[in-house]
mmCIF file of C-alpha atoms in Angstrom:
data_model
loop_
_atom_site.group_PDB
_atom_site.id
_atom_site.type_symbol
_atom_site.label_atom_id
_atom_site.label_comp_id
_atom_site.label_asym_id
_atom_site.label_seq_id
_atom_site.Cartn_x
_atom_site.Cartn_y
_atom_site.Cartn_z
ATOM 1 C CA MET A 30 -35.371 7.431 -12.957
ATOM 2 C CA LEU A 31 -33.706 3.078 -13.111
ATOM 3 C CA ALA A 32 -36.581 1.099 -14.118
ATOM 4 C CA GLY A 33 -37.589 -1.899 -11.506
ATOM 5 C CA THR A 34 -36.733 -4.227 -14.635
ATOM 6 C CA THR A 35 -36.648 -8.462 -13.916
ATOM 7 C CA LEU A 36 -33.258 -7.041 -16.559
ATOM 8 C CA LEU A 37 -32.342 -4.586 -14.263
ATOM 9 C CA ALA A 38 -33.052 -7.101 -10.923
ATOM 10 C CA VAL A 39 -30.252 -9.523 -13.103
ATOM 11 C CA ALA A 40 -28.033 -5.865 -13.813
ATOM 12 C CA VAL A 41 -28.254 -5.541 -10.419
ATOM 13 C CA THR A 42 -27.165 -8.904 -8.745
ATOM 14 C CA LEU A 43 -24.412 -9.559 -11.574
ATOM 15 C CA ALA A 44 -22.860 -6.694 -10.094
ATOM 16 C CA ALA A 45 -23.085 -7.854 -6.215
ATOM 17 C CA ALA A 46 -21.790 -10.422 -7.447
ATOM 18 C CA ASN A 47 -18.433 -8.773 -8.098
ATOM 19 C CA LEU A 48 -18.080 -7.309 -5.592
ATOM 20 C CA ARG A 49 -15.833 -8.625 -3.092
ATOM 21 C CA ILE A 50 -14.236 -11.621 -5.286
ATOM 22 C CA SER A 51 -11.159 -9.123 -5.096
ATOM 23 C CA VAL A 52 -10.654 -9.462 -2.009
ATOM 24 C CA THR A 53 -11.607 -13.147 -0.987
ATOM 25 C CA SER A 54 -9.594 -14.159 -4.302
ATOM 26 C CA LEU A 55 -6.621 -12.418 -2.943
ATOM 27 C CA SER A 56 -6.725 -13.380 0.494
ATOM 28 C CA SER A 57 -7.287 -17.557 0.793
ATOM 29 C CA VAL A 58 -3.950 -17.892 -1.742
ATOM 30 C CA LEU A 59 -2.409 -14.129 0.024
ATOM 31 C CA GLY A 60 1.083 -15.965 2.060
ATOM 32 C CA ASP A 61 1.880 -18.119 -1.755
ATOM 33 C CA VAL A 62 1.638 -14.661 -3.214
ATOM 34 C CA GLN A 63 3.363 -12.962 -0.177
ATOM 35 C CA ARG A 64 5.654 -15.435 -1.043
ATOM 36 C CA GLY A 65 6.400 -14.962 -4.754
ATOM 37 C CA LEU A 66 6.471 -11.453 -3.766
ATOM 38 C CA THR A 67 9.153 -12.096 -1.077
ATOM 39 C CA ALA A 68 6.976 -9.101 -0.365
ATOM 40 C CA GLY A 69 7.314 -8.861 3.461
ATOM 41 C CA SER A 70 4.054 -8.244 5.900
ATOM 42 C CA ALA A 71 3.861 -5.404 6.157
ATOM 43 C CA TRP A 72 2.830 -5.347 2.232
ATOM 44 C CA ALA A 73 0.978 -7.841 3.245
ATOM 45 C CA SER A 74 -0.846 -6.101 6.257
ATOM 46 C CA ALA A 75 -0.781 -2.688 3.517
ATOM 47 C CA VAL A 76 -3.243 -5.415 0.723
ATOM 48 C CA THR A 77 -5.156 -6.312 2.782
ATOM 49 C CA ALA A 78 -6.113 -2.751 4.372
ATOM 50 C CA ALA A 79 -6.024 -1.334 0.819
ATOM 51 C CA PRO A 80 -10.008 -2.774 0.201
ATOM 52 C CA SER A 81 -10.921 -0.108 2.721
ATOM 53 C CA ILE A 82 -9.175 2.605 2.230
ATOM 54 C CA CYS A 83 -10.218 2.514 -1.571
ATOM 55 C CA PHE A 84 -13.439 2.637 -0.263
ATOM 56 C CA GLY A 85 -14.032 4.872 1.178
ATOM 57 C CA LEU A 86 -12.299 7.819 -0.364
ATOM 58 C CA ALA A 87 -14.387 6.870 -4.009
ATOM 59 C CA ALA A 88 -17.221 6.192 -2.539
ATOM 60 C CA LEU A 89 -16.423 10.071 -1.019
ATOM 61 C CA LEU A 90 -16.366 10.522 -4.675
ATOM 62 C CA SER A 91 -19.605 8.020 -6.108
ATOM 63 C CA PRO A 92 -21.982 11.337 -5.124
ATOM 64 C CA TRP A 93 -20.616 13.486 -7.190
ATOM 65 C CA LEU A 94 -19.679 11.028 -9.928
ATOM 66 C CA ALA A 95 -23.135 10.153 -10.836
ATOM 67 C CA ARG A 96 -24.695 13.974 -10.442
ATOM 68 C CA ARG A 97 -22.018 14.531 -13.356
ATOM 69 C CA ILE A 98 -22.604 11.680 -15.728
ATOM 70 C CA GLY A 99 -25.986 9.405 -14.118
ATOM 71 C CA GLY A 100 -26.595 6.761 -11.609
ATOM 72 C CA GLY A 101 -26.495 3.865 -14.587
ATOM 73 C CA PRO A 102 -23.309 4.996 -16.511
ATOM 74 C CA ALA A 103 -21.094 5.586 -13.269
ATOM 75 C CA ILE A 104 -22.517 2.042 -12.621
ATOM 76 C CA ALA A 105 -21.649 1.268 -15.606
ATOM 77 C CA VAL A 106 -17.463 2.687 -15.083
ATOM 78 C CA ALA A 107 -17.133 1.487 -12.105
ATOM 79 C CA LEU A 108 -17.753 -1.987 -13.166
ATOM 80 C CA ALA A 109 -15.081 -1.222 -16.458
ATOM 81 C CA VAL A 110 -12.985 0.174 -13.651
ATOM 82 C CA LEU A 111 -13.129 -2.884 -11.246
ATOM 83 C CA THR A 112 -12.604 -5.568 -14.628
ATOM 84 C CA ALA A 113 -9.282 -3.519 -15.378
ATOM 85 C CA GLY A 114 -8.063 -3.858 -12.121
ATOM 86 C CA LEU A 115 -8.337 -7.653 -11.544
ATOM 87 C CA ALA A 116 -7.249 -7.698 -15.225
ATOM 88 C CA VAL A 117 -4.401 -6.133 -14.346
ATOM 89 C CA ARG A 118 -2.857 -6.188 -10.680
ATOM 90 C CA VAL A 119 -1.039 -9.574 -11.095
ATOM 91 C CA LEU A 120 0.978 -8.098 -14.529
ATOM 92 C CA ALA A 121 4.248 -7.561 -12.566
ATOM 93 C CA GLY A 122 5.651 -7.521 -8.048
ATOM 94 C CA ALA A 123 4.318 -5.730 -5.379
ATOM 95 C CA GLY A 124 3.716 -2.263 -6.396
ATOM 96 C CA LEU A 125 1.138 -3.644 -9.007
ATOM 97 C CA LEU A 126 -0.962 -6.264 -7.370
ATOM 98 C CA LEU A 127 -1.751 -3.625 -4.917
ATOM 99 C CA ALA A 128 -2.673 -0.400 -7.405
ATOM 100 C CA GLY A 129 -4.361 -3.196 -9.529
ATOM 101 C CA THR A 130 -6.267 -3.727 -6.065
ATOM 102 C CA PHE A 131 -6.683 -0.060 -4.939
ATOM 103 C CA ILE A 132 -8.033 0.185 -9.501
ATOM 104 C CA ALA A 133 -10.410 -2.462 -8.529
ATOM 105 C CA CYS A 134 -11.979 -1.377 -4.779
ATOM 106 C CA ALA A 135 -12.026 1.986 -6.122
ATOM 107 C CA GLY A 136 -14.447 0.533 -8.950
ATOM 108 C CA ILE A 137 -16.174 -1.451 -5.814
ATOM 109 C CA ALA A 138 -16.552 1.494 -3.885
ATOM 110 C CA VAL A 139 -18.956 3.269 -6.574
ATOM 111 C CA CYS A 140 -20.967 -0.092 -6.778
ATOM 112 C CA ASN A 141 -21.617 0.108 -3.579
ATOM 113 C CA VAL A 142 -22.994 3.544 -3.286
ATOM 114 C CA LEU A 143 -25.345 3.263 -5.559
ATOM 115 C CA VAL A 144 -26.980 -0.112 -6.290
ATOM 116 C CA PRO A 145 -28.182 0.801 -2.920
ATOM 117 C CA VAL A 146 -29.770 3.824 -4.234
ATOM 118 C CA VAL A 147 -30.591 1.977 -7.588
ATOM 119 C CA VAL A 148 -33.008 -0.425 -4.670
ATOM 120 C CA LYS A 149 -34.567 2.419 -3.621
ATOM 121 C CA GLU A 150 -35.513 4.340 -6.626
ATOM 122 C CA SER A 151 -36.134 1.159 -8.692
ATOM 123 C CA PHE A 152 -37.504 -0.770 -6.565
ATOM 124 C CA PRO A 153 -39.479 0.988 -3.940
ATOM 125 C CA ASN A 154 -41.420 -1.804 -2.668
ATOM 126 C CA ARG A 155 -39.601 -4.959 -2.653
ATOM 127 C CA ILE A 156 -36.830 -2.802 -0.664
ATOM 128 C CA GLY A 157 -35.768 -6.406 1.542
ATOM 129 C CA LEU A 158 -36.236 -8.372 -0.548
ATOM 130 C CA VAL A 159 -33.809 -6.763 -3.897
ATOM 131 C CA THR A 160 -31.178 -5.656 -0.991
ATOM 132 C CA GLY A 161 -32.137 -9.109 -0.107
ATOM 133 C CA PHE A 162 -30.511 -10.769 -3.573
ATOM 134 C CA TYR A 163 -27.540 -8.467 -3.293
ATOM 135 C CA SER A 164 -25.804 -8.705 -0.141
ATOM 136 C CA SER A 165 -26.783 -12.545 -0.666
ATOM 137 C CA SER A 166 -25.316 -12.626 -4.641
ATOM 138 C CA MET A 167 -22.465 -10.572 -3.028
ATOM 139 C CA ALA A 168 -21.531 -12.730 -0.205
ATOM 140 C CA ALA A 169 -22.116 -16.141 -3.333
ATOM 141 C CA GLY A 170 -19.452 -14.415 -5.006
ATOM 142 C CA SER A 171 -16.324 -13.747 -2.182
ATOM 143 C CA ALA A 172 -17.845 -17.521 -0.690
ATOM 144 C CA VAL A 173 -16.848 -19.242 -4.428
ATOM 145 C CA ALA A 174 -14.025 -16.725 -5.206
ATOM 146 C CA ALA A 175 -12.758 -17.934 -1.900
ATOM 147 C CA ALA A 176 -12.665 -21.434 -2.044
ATOM 148 C CA VAL A 177 -11.841 -21.793 -5.616
ATOM 149 C CA THR A 178 -8.110 -19.829 -6.257
ATOM 150 C CA PRO A 179 -6.409 -22.247 -4.147
ATOM 151 C CA PRO A 180 -7.549 -25.372 -6.459
ATOM 152 C CA LEU A 181 -7.393 -23.132 -9.566
ATOM 153 C CA GLU A 182 -3.810 -21.502 -9.055
ATOM 154 C CA THR A 183 -2.861 -25.498 -7.981
ATOM 155 C CA ALA A 184 -5.146 -25.819 -12.092
ATOM 156 C CA ALA A 185 -3.512 -23.105 -13.867
ATOM 157 C CA GLY A 186 -0.142 -23.393 -13.004
ATOM 158 C CA GLY A 187 0.671 -20.434 -10.280
ATOM 159 C CA TRP A 188 -1.195 -17.364 -8.727
ATOM 160 C CA ARG A 189 -1.001 -14.992 -10.883
ATOM 161 C CA PRO A 190 -3.583 -16.901 -13.983
ATOM 162 C CA ALA A 191 -5.676 -17.853 -11.083
ATOM 163 C CA LEU A 192 -6.604 -13.978 -9.686
ATOM 164 C CA ALA A 193 -6.100 -12.997 -13.438
ATOM 165 C CA ALA A 194 -9.608 -15.063 -14.321
ATOM 166 C CA TRP A 195 -11.852 -13.456 -11.681
ATOM 167 C CA ALA A 196 -11.510 -10.280 -14.496
ATOM 168 C CA ILE A 197 -13.761 -12.146 -16.627
ATOM 169 C CA PRO A 198 -17.372 -12.783 -14.399
ATOM 170 C CA ALA A 199 -16.245 -8.926 -13.786
ATOM 171 C CA ALA A 200 -16.642 -7.968 -17.362
ATOM 172 C CA LEU A 201 -19.683 -10.826 -18.217
ATOM 173 C CA ALA A 202 -21.697 -8.695 -15.668
ATOM 174 C CA LEU A 203 -20.399 -4.836 -16.991
ATOM 175 C CA ALA A 204 -22.334 -6.324 -20.271
ATOM 176 C CA VAL A 205 -25.041 -7.632 -18.261
ATOM 177 C CA TRP A 206 -25.604 -3.893 -16.625
ATOM 178 C CA LEU A 207 -25.347 -2.158 -20.247
ATOM 179 C CA PHE A 208 -27.738 -3.453 -21.396
ATOM 180 C CA GLY A 209 -30.765 -3.804 -18.438
ATOM 181 C CA ALA A 210 -29.690 0.080 -17.421
ATOM 182 C CA ARG A 211 -29.541 1.698 -21.036
ATOM 183 C CA LYS A 212 -32.625 3.115 -21.485
ATOM 184 C CA ASP A 213 -33.100 4.585 -18.274
ATOM 185 C CA THR A 214 -32.592 8.228 -16.736
ATOM 186 C CA ASP A 215 -30.743 9.863 -13.790
ATOM 187 C CA PHE A 216 -31.805 8.716 -10.587
ATOM 188 C CA VAL A 217 -29.839 10.852 -9.467
ATOM 189 C CA THR A 218 -30.711 14.801 -10.837
ATOM 190 C CA ASP A 219 -33.692 13.674 -10.586
ATOM 191 C CA ALA A 220 -33.576 13.939 -6.377
ATOM 192 C CA GLN A 221 -31.216 16.066 -6.612
ATOM 193 C CA PRO A 222 -32.602 19.416 -5.011
ATOM 194 C CA GLN A 223 -33.776 17.352 -2.033
ATOM 195 C CA HIS A 224 -29.500 16.918 -1.523
ATOM 196 C CA ALA A 225 -28.930 20.024 -1.798
ATOM 197 C CA ALA A 226 -31.055 20.743 1.034
ATOM 198 C CA ARG A 227 -29.907 19.521 3.772
ATOM 199 C CA ASN A 228 -26.413 18.427 4.187
ATOM 200 C CA LEU A 229 -25.549 14.693 6.904
ATOM 201 C CA LEU A 230 -22.405 16.123 8.298
ATOM 202 C CA ARG A 231 -24.798 17.887 10.831
ATOM 203 C CA VAL A 232 -26.920 15.217 10.744
ATOM 204 C CA SER A 233 -25.950 13.160 14.553
ATOM 205 C CA MET A 234 -28.095 10.257 14.604
ATOM 206 C CA ALA A 235 -25.463 10.206 10.156
ATOM 207 C CA TRP A 236 -22.498 10.206 11.851
ATOM 208 C CA VAL A 237 -24.038 6.683 14.276
ATOM 209 C CA PHE A 238 -24.456 5.032 10.423
ATOM 210 C CA THR A 239 -21.218 6.024 10.244
ATOM 211 C CA LEU A 240 -19.352 4.266 13.025
ATOM 212 C CA LEU A 241 -21.196 1.205 12.724
ATOM 213 C CA PHE A 242 -20.584 0.677 8.770
ATOM 214 C CA SER A 243 -16.727 1.184 9.743
ATOM 215 C CA VAL A 244 -17.416 -0.987 13.147
ATOM 216 C CA GLN A 245 -19.291 -4.163 11.171
ATOM 217 C CA SER A 246 -16.287 -2.574 7.524
ATOM 218 C CA ILE A 247 -12.770 -3.525 10.619
ATOM 219 C CA TYR A 248 -15.072 -7.107 11.404
ATOM 220 C CA ALA A 249 -15.277 -8.298 7.464
ATOM 221 C CA TYR A 250 -12.664 -7.403 6.629
ATOM 222 C CA VAL A 251 -10.384 -8.738 9.466
ATOM 223 C CA ILE A 252 -11.979 -12.044 8.650
ATOM 224 C CA MET A 253 -11.871 -11.691 5.337
ATOM 225 C CA GLY A 254 -8.590 -10.608 4.351
ATOM 226 C CA TRP A 255 -6.937 -13.163 6.808
ATOM 227 C CA LEU A 256 -8.500 -16.307 8.811
ATOM 228 C CA PRO A 257 -7.029 -17.988 6.060
ATOM 229 C CA GLU A 258 -3.554 -17.121 7.250
ATOM 230 C CA ILE A 259 -5.311 -17.742 10.851
ATOM 231 C CA LEU A 260 -7.349 -21.465 10.015
ATOM 232 C CA ARG A 261 -2.467 -21.908 8.825
ATOM 233 C CA ASP A 262 -0.910 -21.139 11.780
ATOM 234 C CA ALA A 263 -2.549 -23.783 13.278
ATOM 235 C CA GLY A 264 -1.871 -26.404 11.501
ATOM 236 C CA ILE A 265 -4.746 -26.316 8.428
ATOM 237 C CA GLY A 266 -4.203 -26.632 4.714
ATOM 238 C CA ARG A 267 -4.482 -24.416 2.247
ATOM 239 C CA ASP A 268 -6.904 -25.601 0.007
ATOM 240 C CA THR A 269 -9.072 -26.314 3.176
ATOM 241 C CA ALA A 270 -8.380 -23.077 3.749
ATOM 242 C CA GLY A 271 -9.401 -21.496 0.949
ATOM 243 C CA VAL A 272 -12.777 -24.060 0.777
ATOM 244 C CA LEU A 273 -13.669 -22.426 5.084
ATOM 245 C CA LEU A 274 -12.710 -18.597 4.092
ATOM 246 C CA GLY A 275 -15.967 -19.704 1.332
ATOM 247 C CA VAL A 276 -18.100 -21.100 3.373
ATOM 248 C CA THR A 277 -17.615 -18.272 6.427
ATOM 249 C CA MET A 278 -18.997 -16.033 3.490
ATOM 250 C CA VAL A 279 -21.314 -18.592 1.472
ATOM 251 C CA ILE A 280 -23.774 -19.073 5.154
ATOM 252 C CA ALA A 281 -24.532 -14.960 4.368
ATOM 253 C CA VAL A 282 -26.601 -16.627 1.601
ATOM 254 C CA PRO A 283 -29.482 -17.908 3.242
ATOM 255 C CA LEU A 284 -29.496 -15.561 5.692
ATOM 256 C CA ASN A 285 -29.161 -11.670 3.742
ATOM 257 C CA LEU A 286 -32.156 -13.826 1.020
ATOM 258 C CA PHE A 287 -34.868 -13.355 4.105
ATOM 259 C CA VAL A 288 -33.025 -11.263 7.797
ATOM 260 C CA PRO A 289 -33.038 -7.510 5.336
ATOM 261 C CA ALA A 290 -36.807 -8.642 4.143
ATOM 262 C CA VAL A 291 -38.093 -9.678 8.103
ATOM 263 C CA ALA A 292 -36.455 -6.419 9.314
ATOM 264 C CA ALA A 293 -37.667 -3.866 6.431
ATOM 265 C CA LYS A 294 -41.333 -5.092 8.054
ATOM 266 C CA LEU A 295 -40.558 -4.659 11.382
ATOM 267 C CA ARG A 296 -41.354 -0.935 13.292
ATOM 268 C CA ALA A 297 -37.718 -1.417 14.665
ATOM 269 C CA GLN A 298 -34.129 -3.217 13.850
ATOM 270 C CA SER A 299 -31.898 -3.165 16.903
ATOM 271 C CA GLY A 300 -32.791 -6.905 18.646
ATOM 272 C CA VAL A 301 -31.936 -7.682 14.321
ATOM 273 C CA MET A 302 -28.477 -5.954 14.696
ATOM 274 C CA ILE A 303 -27.692 -7.145 18.262
ATOM 275 C CA GLY A 304 -28.701 -10.973 17.252
ATOM 276 C CA LEU A 305 -26.796 -10.495 14.630
ATOM 277 C CA THR A 306 -23.515 -10.070 16.683
ATOM 278 C CA VAL A 307 -24.271 -13.111 19.231
ATOM 279 C CA ALA A 308 -22.625 -16.019 16.522
ATOM 280 C CA PRO A 309 -19.710 -14.092 15.616
ATOM 281 C CA VAL A 310 -19.275 -13.346 19.175
ATOM 282 C CA LEU A 311 -18.972 -17.079 19.643
ATOM 283 C CA GLY A 312 -17.402 -17.815 16.523
ATOM 284 C CA VAL A 313 -13.946 -14.933 17.581
ATOM 285 C CA LEU A 314 -13.811 -16.728 20.403
ATOM 286 C CA GLY A 315 -13.918 -20.472 19.307
ATOM 287 C CA LEU A 316 -10.760 -19.056 16.140
ATOM 288 C CA MET A 317 -8.689 -18.088 19.775
ATOM 289 C CA PHE A 318 -8.801 -20.976 21.665
ATOM 290 C CA ALA A 319 -9.432 -24.134 19.303
ATOM 291 C CA PRO A 320 -8.518 -22.674 15.596
ATOM 292 C CA ALA A 321 -8.358 -26.706 14.828
ATOM 293 C CA PHE A 322 -11.373 -27.901 17.111
ATOM 294 C CA VAL A 323 -13.981 -27.783 15.116
ATOM 295 C CA PRO A 324 -13.176 -25.016 12.280
ATOM 296 C CA LEU A 325 -16.225 -25.635 9.748
ATOM 297 C CA LEU A 326 -18.515 -24.171 12.767
ATOM 298 C CA TRP A 327 -15.981 -20.920 13.969
ATOM 299 C CA ALA A 328 -16.460 -20.693 10.101
ATOM 300 C CA ILE A 329 -20.758 -20.851 10.316
ATOM 301 C CA LEU A 330 -20.335 -18.511 13.081
ATOM 302 C CA LEU A 331 -18.292 -15.891 11.835
ATOM 303 C CA GLY A 332 -20.544 -16.288 8.218
ATOM 304 C CA ALA A 333 -22.837 -15.537 10.047
ATOM 305 C CA GLY A 334 -21.610 -12.240 11.414
ATOM 306 C CA MET A 335 -21.844 -11.032 7.440
ATOM 307 C CA ALA A 336 -25.709 -10.458 7.443
ATOM 308 C CA ILE A 337 -25.282 -7.225 9.252
ATOM 309 C CA PHE A 338 -24.240 -5.835 6.550
ATOM 310 C CA PRO A 339 -27.151 -6.240 4.283
ATOM 311 C CA VAL A 340 -29.408 -5.150 6.872
ATOM 312 C CA VAL A 341 -27.578 -1.408 7.890
ATOM 313 C CA LEU A 342 -27.843 -1.075 3.740
ATOM 314 C CA THR A 343 -31.824 -1.654 3.826
ATOM 315 C CA MET A 344 -31.827 0.519 7.097
ATOM 316 C CA MET A 345 -29.761 3.285 4.646
ATOM 317 C CA ALA A 346 -32.816 3.350 2.562
ATOM 318 C CA LEU A 347 -35.907 2.483 5.679
ATOM 319 C CA ARG A 348 -34.320 5.180 7.721
ATOM 320 C CA THR A 349 -34.129 8.320 4.453
ATOM 321 C CA ARG A 350 -37.083 10.282 3.835
ATOM 322 C CA THR A 351 -35.593 10.543 0.187
ATOM 323 C CA SER A 352 -33.639 8.828 -2.450
ATOM 324 C CA ALA A 353 -30.745 11.554 -2.606
ATOM 325 C CA GLU A 354 -30.513 11.063 1.116
ATOM 326 C CA THR A 355 -29.583 7.538 0.607
ATOM 327 C CA THR A 356 -27.773 8.731 -1.800
ATOM 328 C CA GLN A 357 -25.438 11.221 0.781
ATOM 329 C CA LEU A 358 -26.089 8.811 3.570
ATOM 330 C CA SER A 359 -24.520 5.902 1.901
ATOM 331 C CA GLY A 360 -22.027 8.167 0.662
ATOM 332 C CA MET A 361 -21.472 9.770 3.852
ATOM 333 C CA SER A 362 -21.047 6.333 6.069
ATOM 334 C CA GLN A 363 -19.310 4.129 4.020
ATOM 335 C CA GLY A 364 -17.023 6.784 2.537
ATOM 336 C CA PHE A 365 -16.113 7.870 5.993
ATOM 337 C CA GLY A 366 -16.812 5.057 7.269
ATOM 338 C CA TYR A 367 -13.896 2.332 4.909
ATOM 339 C CA LEU A 368 -11.306 4.690 5.682
ATOM 340 C CA ILE A 369 -11.773 4.652 9.864
ATOM 341 C CA ALA A 370 -12.106 0.826 8.985
ATOM 342 C CA ALA A 371 -9.114 0.793 6.659
ATOM 343 C CA GLY A 372 -7.137 1.131 9.852
ATOM 344 C CA GLY A 373 -8.287 -2.695 11.691
ATOM 345 C CA PRO A 374 -7.079 -4.928 9.337
ATOM 346 C CA PHE A 375 -4.646 -3.477 8.812
ATOM 347 C CA ALA A 376 -3.506 -2.708 12.342
ATOM 348 C CA ALA A 377 -4.029 -6.541 12.960
ATOM 349 C CA GLY A 378 -1.108 -7.552 10.154
ATOM 350 C CA LEU A 379 1.289 -5.652 12.111
ATOM 351 C CA VAL A 380 -0.013 -6.886 15.825
ATOM 352 C CA TYR A 381 0.526 -10.540 14.696
ATOM 353 C CA GLY A 382 3.405 -9.506 12.935
ATOM 354 C CA TRP A 383 5.026 -8.074 16.679
ATOM 355 C CA LEU A 384 3.860 -10.696 18.454
ATOM 356 C CA GLY A 385 3.850 -14.376 16.290
ATOM 357 C CA SER A 386 0.663 -14.257 17.521
ATOM 358 C CA TRP A 387 -3.150 -13.992 16.940
ATOM 359 C CA THR A 388 -4.774 -13.852 20.170
ATOM 360 C CA VAL A 389 -4.205 -9.709 20.821
ATOM 361 C CA PRO A 390 -5.830 -9.057 17.243
ATOM 362 C CA LEU A 391 -8.982 -11.524 17.997
ATOM 363 C CA ILE A 392 -9.263 -9.142 21.347
ATOM 364 C CA LEU A 393 -8.869 -6.140 19.344
ATOM 365 C CA VAL A 394 -12.404 -8.158 17.355
ATOM 366 C CA LEU A 395 -13.949 -8.220 20.054
ATOM 367 C CA GLY A 396 -13.882 -5.285 21.401
ATOM 368 C CA ILE A 397 -15.317 -3.858 17.608
ATOM 369 C CA LEU A 398 -18.317 -6.432 17.421
ATOM 370 C CA ALA A 399 -18.976 -5.343 21.487
ATOM 371 C CA ALA A 400 -19.394 -1.728 19.756
ATOM 372 C CA GLN A 401 -21.026 -2.922 16.541
ATOM 373 C CA ALA A 402 -24.391 -3.874 18.560
ATOM 374 C CA THR A 403 -23.765 -0.616 20.873
ATOM 375 C CA LEU A 404 -24.386 1.644 17.932
ATOM 376 C CA GLY A 405 -26.483 -0.777 16.237
ATOM 377 C CA ALA A 406 -29.423 -0.734 18.433
ATOM 378 C CA ILE A 407 -29.259 2.564 18.457
ATOM 379 C CA ILE A 408 -29.547 2.912 14.720
ATOM 380 C CA GLY A 409 -32.868 -0.142 14.647
ATOM 381 C CA ARG A 410 -34.717 2.727 16.808
ATOM 382 C CA PRO A 411 -38.158 3.456 14.442
ATOM 383 C CA HIS A 412 -37.067 7.597 13.529
ATOM 384 C CA TYR A 413 -35.828 9.577 10.238
ATOM 385 C CA ILE A 414 -32.744 10.446 11.432
#
């Protein structure tokens, strides 16, 4: 298995920092990109849905890839694919930008599935803590990308170099991963007998996990994909809207550091799951009724809701008996969950295009949060799947 060294923990943290930058960097300047490419609202909706679609498809293939070439090499390949996608998507028109986003997100999807397995196998006594660092780094990276890309667009003279710049930290993460995991063996192959012994597709609680992952993803990607546009429609400037998206993402950093660790020590996590749904409900209500009144408060409340993601990842490890089951549950819940979730940001954009208002999409988000609280309460009960 992968050795639980400090260098590996650093490699995991750096990899995580790059797992949302393709989304938030683009969404923070999406209006400018759309106008620059003379693309329509359907294209913008497709771009915001692309991450979830690609995450789902690639996540279903991730366990197979890990078994074929090993978990560590699979993550290295994924980081290389992410770097390439970020670099090439700005080189031509709307079609290549969409394709490059798909390529980048394919790399992200493999990391999404396999990095939690690295954490369970390599840091068995520190699952909550390392998951907290992993998810906090992810939130911090996405926050920086959201806040920095708009002013970087101004400084660099356009959105193309501003977006292309995010290939640099991805390449750095790849280099550190290659060094940090270079001497370790395959953590997936070792667990192959147990992996083959049970088909989670026939386990009802695995499907509850999948639905939970899908609804929390719908919430996250509607907010990440459309919050700047919601704020700009309320009269808030481009740079300020980008910074507020950054606030939404960065507020999860301190929460991600301690909430998974606390949740991992509890016998049941139902109360944590329900509690993490209250703040985003208030944030969505703020966007509906007074988006420009105290937008910083709405951004903070929305960001607090993002802290549910690392708790779900932690519970994948807590609710499974072996790392092979963790791999299978992670691949299943993220694969099918992201595919289900892809309709969320796409539908939000289309409904806005039809009605010219964000009220109905935000009402749907409130329904998604209600489902999240219900499913989280079920998953939070102490039992193995």
